[in-house]
mmCIF file of C-alpha atoms in Angstrom:
data_model
loop_
_atom_site.group_PDB
_atom_site.id
_atom_site.type_symbol
_atom_site.label_atom_id
_atom_site.label_comp_id
_atom_site.label_asym_id
_atom_site.label_seq_id
_atom_site.Cartn_x
_atom_site.Cartn_y
_atom_site.Cartn_z
ATOM 1 C CA MET A 923 28.668 44.867 80.716
ATOM 2 C CA PRO A 924 27.242 47.210 77.351
ATOM 3 C CA GLU A 925 25.336 45.719 74.983
ATOM 4 C CA LEU A 926 26.053 43.515 72.079
ATOM 5 C CA PRO A 927 26.026 45.212 68.894
ATOM 6 C CA PRO A 928 25.524 42.867 65.633
ATOM 7 C CA GLN A 929 29.109 44.289 64.245
ATOM 8 C CA THR A 930 30.457 42.669 67.657
ATOM 9 C CA PHE A 931 28.530 39.652 67.508
ATOM 10 C CA SER A 932 29.750 39.141 63.781
ATOM 11 C CA ARG A 933 33.248 39.552 64.734
ATOM 12 C CA PHE A 934 32.755 36.663 67.459
ATOM 13 C CA ALA A 935 31.169 34.566 65.055
ATOM 14 C CA ILE A 936 33.158 34.926 62.144
ATOM 15 C CA ALA A 937 36.657 34.705 64.826
ATOM 16 C CA GLY A 938 34.703 31.084 65.716
ATOM 17 C CA ALA A 939 34.064 29.660 62.453
ATOM 18 C CA ALA A 940 36.985 30.779 61.274
ATOM 19 C CA ALA A 941 38.875 29.170 64.125
ATOM 20 C CA HIS A 942 36.689 25.561 63.638
ATOM 21 C CA VAL A 943 36.810 25.214 60.319
ATOM 22 C CA VAL A 944 40.442 25.401 59.822
ATOM 23 C CA THR A 945 41.265 23.405 62.610
ATOM 24 C CA GLU A 946 38.811 20.730 61.316
ATOM 25 C CA THR A 947 39.721 20.622 57.905
ATOM 26 C CA VAL A 948 43.088 20.245 58.101
ATOM 27 C CA PHE A 949 42.921 17.783 60.718
ATOM 28 C CA LEU A 950 40.487 15.876 59.025
ATOM 29 C CA PRO A 951 42.241 12.932 58.425
ATOM 30 C CA VAL A 952 42.730 12.262 62.137
ATOM 31 C CA TYR A 953 39.374 12.527 62.392
ATOM 32 C CA ALA A 954 38.609 10.145 59.488
ATOM 33 C CA SER A 955 40.984 7.960 61.524
ATOM 34 C CA LYS A 956 39.113 8.680 65.019
ATOM 35 C CA THR A 957 35.574 7.978 63.225
ATOM 36 C CA LEU A 958 36.491 4.621 61.269
ATOM 37 C CA SER A 959 37.816 3.418 64.671
ATOM 38 C CA GLN A 960 34.917 3.323 66.441
ATOM 39 C CA CYS A 961 33.010 2.041 63.598
ATOM 40 C CA ASP A 962 35.857 -1.000 62.199
ATOM 41 C CA PRO A 963 38.414 -1.040 64.751
ATOM 42 C CA VAL A 964 39.877 -4.236 63.683
ATOM 43 C CA ARG A 965 40.865 -2.436 59.571
ATOM 44 C CA TYR A 966 41.062 0.507 61.640
ATOM 45 C CA PRO A 967 43.068 0.169 64.711
ATOM 46 C CA GLU A 968 43.299 3.279 67.025
ATOM 47 C CA GLY A 969 46.002 5.504 67.759
ATOM 48 C CA LEU A 970 48.652 5.981 64.604
ATOM 49 C CA GLY A 971 47.888 2.661 62.951
ATOM 50 C CA GLY A 972 44.446 4.101 62.348
ATOM 51 C CA LEU A 973 45.946 7.127 60.416
ATOM 52 C CA GLN A 974 48.174 5.058 58.601
ATOM 53 C CA ARG A 975 45.498 3.078 57.556
ATOM 54 C CA VAL A 976 43.754 6.027 56.730
ATOM 55 C CA LEU A 977 46.938 7.177 54.637
ATOM 56 C CA ASP A 978 47.227 3.982 52.876
ATOM 57 C CA ASP A 979 43.612 3.703 51.698
ATOM 58 C CA ALA A 980 44.042 7.174 50.308
ATOM 59 C CA ARG A 981 47.120 6.464 48.099
ATOM 60 C CA GLY A 982 47.440 10.479 47.844
ATOM 61 C CA ASP A 983 44.710 10.869 46.555
ATOM 62 C CA LEU A 984 43.597 14.236 48.461
ATOM 63 C CA ALA A 985 39.626 14.316 47.311
ATOM 64 C CA SER A 986 39.946 10.295 49.465
ATOM 65 C CA LEU A 987 42.234 11.750 52.149
ATOM 66 C CA PHE A 988 39.562 15.324 52.993
ATOM 67 C CA ARG A 989 36.416 13.145 52.295
ATOM 68 C CA ALA A 990 33.532 15.274 53.342
ATOM 69 C CA TRP A 991 35.301 18.677 53.541
ATOM 70 C CA ASP A 992 32.522 21.002 52.358
ATOM 71 C CA THR A 993 30.329 19.396 55.395
ATOM 72 C CA THR A 994 33.055 19.705 57.634
ATOM 73 C CA ILE A 995 33.426 23.742 56.980
ATOM 74 C CA VAL A 996 29.391 23.772 56.648
ATOM 75 C CA SER A 997 29.154 22.196 60.376
ATOM 76 C CA ASN A 998 32.109 24.202 61.461
ATOM 77 C CA VAL A 999 30.906 27.497 60.520
ATOM 78 C CA MET A 1000 27.438 26.273 62.280
ATOM 79 C CA TYR A 1001 29.533 25.426 65.634
ATOM 80 C CA GLY A 1002 31.714 28.077 65.754
ATOM 81 C CA SER A 1003 30.214 31.039 64.553
ATOM 82 C CA LEU A 1004 27.099 30.380 67.184
ATOM 83 C CA ALA A 1005 29.301 28.823 70.411
ATOM 84 C CA PHE A 1006 31.807 31.927 70.079
ATOM 85 C CA GLY A 1007 28.641 34.366 69.035
ATOM 86 C CA MET A 1008 26.101 33.297 71.527
ATOM 87 C CA ASP A 1009 29.098 33.086 74.036
ATOM 88 C CA GLU A 1010 29.974 36.711 74.268
ATOM 89 C CA PHE A 1011 25.728 37.394 73.993
ATOM 90 C CA PHE A 1012 24.888 35.530 77.499
ATOM 91 C CA GLN A 1013 28.092 37.148 79.003
ATOM 92 C CA ARG A 1014 26.565 40.035 78.411
ATOM 93 C CA LEU A 1015 23.095 39.040 78.711
ATOM 94 C CA LEU A 1016 23.885 38.221 81.910
ATOM 95 C CA GLY A 1017 25.344 40.446 83.086
ATOM 96 C CA ASP A 1018 23.091 43.262 82.328
ATOM 97 C CA THR A 1019 19.993 41.740 83.826
ATOM 98 C CA LEU A 1020 21.778 40.677 87.181
ATOM 99 C CA PRO A 1021 22.569 43.124 89.750
ATOM 100 C CA PRO A 1022 26.025 44.577 89.695
ATOM 101 C CA THR A 1023 27.073 43.416 92.965
ATOM 102 C CA ILE A 1024 26.323 39.689 92.474
ATOM 103 C CA ALA A 1025 27.090 40.038 88.427
ATOM 104 C CA GLN A 1026 30.699 40.704 90.068
ATOM 105 C CA ALA A 1027 30.529 38.358 92.977
ATOM 106 C CA ASN A 1028 30.024 35.443 90.307
ATOM 107 C CA VAL A 1029 32.011 35.920 87.792
ATOM 108 C CA VAL A 1030 32.722 32.256 86.809
ATOM 109 C CA PRO A 1031 29.516 30.912 87.907
ATOM 110 C CA VAL A 1032 28.010 33.143 84.811
ATOM 111 C CA LEU A 1033 30.993 32.069 82.446
ATOM 112 C CA VAL A 1034 29.788 28.756 83.350
ATOM 113 C CA VAL A 1035 25.763 29.698 82.575
ATOM 114 C CA ALA A 1036 26.649 31.483 79.135
ATOM 115 C CA SER A 1037 29.736 28.643 78.226
ATOM 116 C CA LEU A 1038 26.741 26.112 78.684
ATOM 117 C CA LEU A 1039 23.625 27.481 76.913
ATOM 118 C CA ALA A 1040 26.010 28.706 73.911
ATOM 119 C CA SER A 1041 27.551 25.539 73.294
ATOM 120 C CA VAL A 1042 23.975 23.635 73.627
ATOM 121 C CA ILE A 1043 22.521 25.994 70.680
ATOM 122 C CA ALA A 1044 25.251 25.611 68.716
ATOM 123 C CA ALA A 1045 25.544 21.534 69.063
ATOM 124 C CA VAL A 1046 22.039 21.336 68.060
ATOM 125 C CA ALA A 1047 22.488 23.469 65.326
ATOM 126 C CA TYR A 1048 25.428 21.737 63.855
ATOM 127 C CA SER A 1049 24.632 18.269 64.957
ATOM 128 C CA PRO A 1050 22.309 17.095 61.817
ATOM 129 C CA PHE A 1051 25.566 18.522 59.514
ATOM 130 C CA GLU A 1052 27.655 16.699 61.848
ATOM 131 C CA ALA A 1053 25.995 13.440 61.677
ATOM 132 C CA LEU A 1054 26.212 13.747 58.088
ATOM 133 C CA ARG A 1055 30.474 14.229 58.107
ATOM 134 C CA ILE A 1056 30.377 11.125 60.033
ATOM 135 C CA LYS A 1057 28.518 9.151 57.548
ATOM 136 C CA ILE A 1058 29.663 10.552 54.260
ATOM 137 C CA ILE A 1059 33.541 9.555 56.015
ATOM 138 C CA THR A 1060 32.025 6.168 56.925
ATOM 139 C CA VAL A 1061 30.387 4.766 53.966
ATOM 140 C CA GLY A 1062 32.998 6.577 51.885
ATOM 141 C CA ALA A 1063 36.275 4.186 53.232
ATOM 142 C CA LEU A 1064 33.905 1.225 54.373
ATOM 143 C CA TYR A 1065 32.090 0.960 51.101
ATOM 144 C CA GLY A 1066 33.876 2.582 48.668
ATOM 145 C CA GLU A 1067 31.052 5.206 47.707
ATOM 146 C CA GLU A 1068 31.689 8.303 46.286
ATOM 147 C CA ASP A 1069 31.318 11.490 48.098
ATOM 148 C CA PRO A 1070 28.451 13.301 47.160
ATOM 149 C CA GLY A 1071 28.825 16.978 48.812
ATOM 150 C CA VAL A 1072 27.180 18.295 51.397
ATOM 151 C CA ILE A 1073 24.005 19.879 48.942
ATOM 152 C CA ALA A 1074 23.448 16.878 47.776
ATOM 153 C CA ALA A 1075 23.533 14.272 50.674
ATOM 154 C CA PHE A 1076 21.558 16.979 52.833
ATOM 155 C CA GLY A 1077 19.181 17.737 50.315
ATOM 156 C CA GLU A 1078 18.639 13.415 49.744
ATOM 157 C CA ALA A 1079 17.707 13.501 53.300
ATOM 158 C CA LEU A 1080 15.129 16.081 53.241
ATOM 159 C CA GLN A 1081 13.666 13.591 51.340
ATOM 160 C CA SER A 1082 12.707 10.724 53.339
ATOM 161 C CA ARG A 1083 11.748 11.509 56.514
ATOM 162 C CA ALA A 1084 13.703 8.238 57.769
ATOM 163 C CA ALA A 1085 16.706 9.687 56.658
ATOM 164 C CA MET A 1086 16.228 12.903 58.779
ATOM 165 C CA ALA A 1087 15.515 11.231 61.561
ATOM 166 C CA SER A 1088 19.094 9.491 61.695
ATOM 167 C CA LEU A 1089 20.772 12.579 61.596
ATOM 168 C CA LEU A 1090 18.673 14.232 64.343
ATOM 169 C CA GLN A 1091 19.346 10.878 66.097
ATOM 170 C CA ALA A 1092 22.788 12.219 67.185
ATOM 171 C CA THR A 1093 21.378 15.750 68.660
ATOM 172 C CA TRP A 1094 21.732 14.862 72.121
ATOM 173 C CA PRO A 1095 24.554 12.457 72.213
ATOM 174 C CA LEU A 1096 26.734 15.749 70.218
ATOM 175 C CA VAL A 1097 25.294 17.787 72.867
ATOM 176 C CA LEU A 1098 26.612 15.829 75.897
ATOM 177 C CA GLU A 1099 29.810 15.586 74.128
ATOM 178 C CA GLU A 1100 30.599 19.325 72.790
ATOM 179 C CA GLY A 1101 28.619 20.932 75.040
ATOM 180 C CA PRO A 1102 31.060 20.639 78.278
ATOM 181 C CA TYR A 1103 33.701 20.434 76.436
ATOM 182 C CA THR A 1104 33.346 23.660 74.754
ATOM 183 C CA ALA A 1105 31.680 25.619 77.507
ATOM 184 C CA GLY A 1106 34.909 24.234 79.669
ATOM 185 C CA THR A 1107 37.306 25.765 76.910
ATOM 186 C CA PHE A 1108 35.629 28.947 76.933
ATOM 187 C CA ILE A 1109 35.390 29.014 80.512
ATOM 188 C CA VAL A 1110 39.377 28.481 80.741
ATOM 189 C CA TYR A 1111 40.266 31.129 77.816
ATOM 190 C CA ASP A 1112 37.873 33.957 79.869
ATOM 191 C CA VAL A 1113 39.034 33.065 83.058
ATOM 192 C CA VAL A 1114 42.493 33.382 81.757
ATOM 193 C CA THR A 1115 42.376 36.459 80.442
ATOM 194 C CA LYS A 1116 39.937 38.546 82.799
ATOM 195 C CA TRP A 1117 43.254 37.651 84.936
ATOM 196 C CA LEU A 1118 45.681 38.390 82.431
ATOM 197 C CA LEU A 1119 43.246 41.738 81.874
ATOM 198 C CA ALA A 1120 43.444 42.050 85.254
ATOM 199 C CA PHE A 1121 47.347 41.531 86.130
ATOM 200 C CA LEU A 1122 48.935 43.754 83.108
ATOM 201 C CA PRO A 1123 48.552 47.497 82.791
ATOM 202 C CA PRO A 1124 45.999 48.930 80.736
ATOM 203 C CA SER A 1125 48.130 49.718 77.559
ATOM 204 C CA ASP A 1126 50.175 46.405 78.186
ATOM 205 C CA ALA A 1127 46.975 44.630 78.270
ATOM 206 C CA GLY A 1128 45.205 46.487 74.917
ATOM 207 C CA ASP A 1129 48.410 45.956 72.985
ATOM 208 C CA PHE A 1130 48.609 41.701 73.884
ATOM 209 C CA PHE A 1131 44.653 40.966 73.404
ATOM 210 C CA MET A 1132 44.786 43.298 69.953
ATOM 211 C CA VAL A 1133 41.686 44.882 72.236
ATOM 212 C CA SER A 1134 40.831 48.974 72.595
#
């Protein structure tokens, strides 16, 4: 595999960040429903009942419905950019490090290792912001506190060792949750993409995936 120039890495990072930010922000009310169902299952039952309660609580107030939107953007820029960028980086690194015959004969194991490494790094980096997002959503919904914003909330956490420790406690649970899920997503995508590239004629494959 060729080396990964900074411009190419940045494209993967920007694509990953954009994909995660758009998806997570649009579905933020659904995420809030899932989070609140885990914290207060009586008030916020699982499924459509919890989502309906979130919508009823908002009463058309978008600020309430999309509570922690800025924290969502920050956390998913962090996760998406690192997950996508580092996945491609590790794939190329392993491809360059291993002997060509071994790399070609072990495409899927290389994808698995690269995806897991990228997912773990991304999860560790974004876990404090994800924990902060969960806190803002739950405290706001259950206790009526205003959303302080990501800068103020994270700045407040930095001033307290206990508060910062509580954010970091979520690191390994998030790694165990997000790592296998994201790695599986990358593996399926890469395997299917490589299969299609091998199946389609070169000109059609280039047009289909918009690659040169």
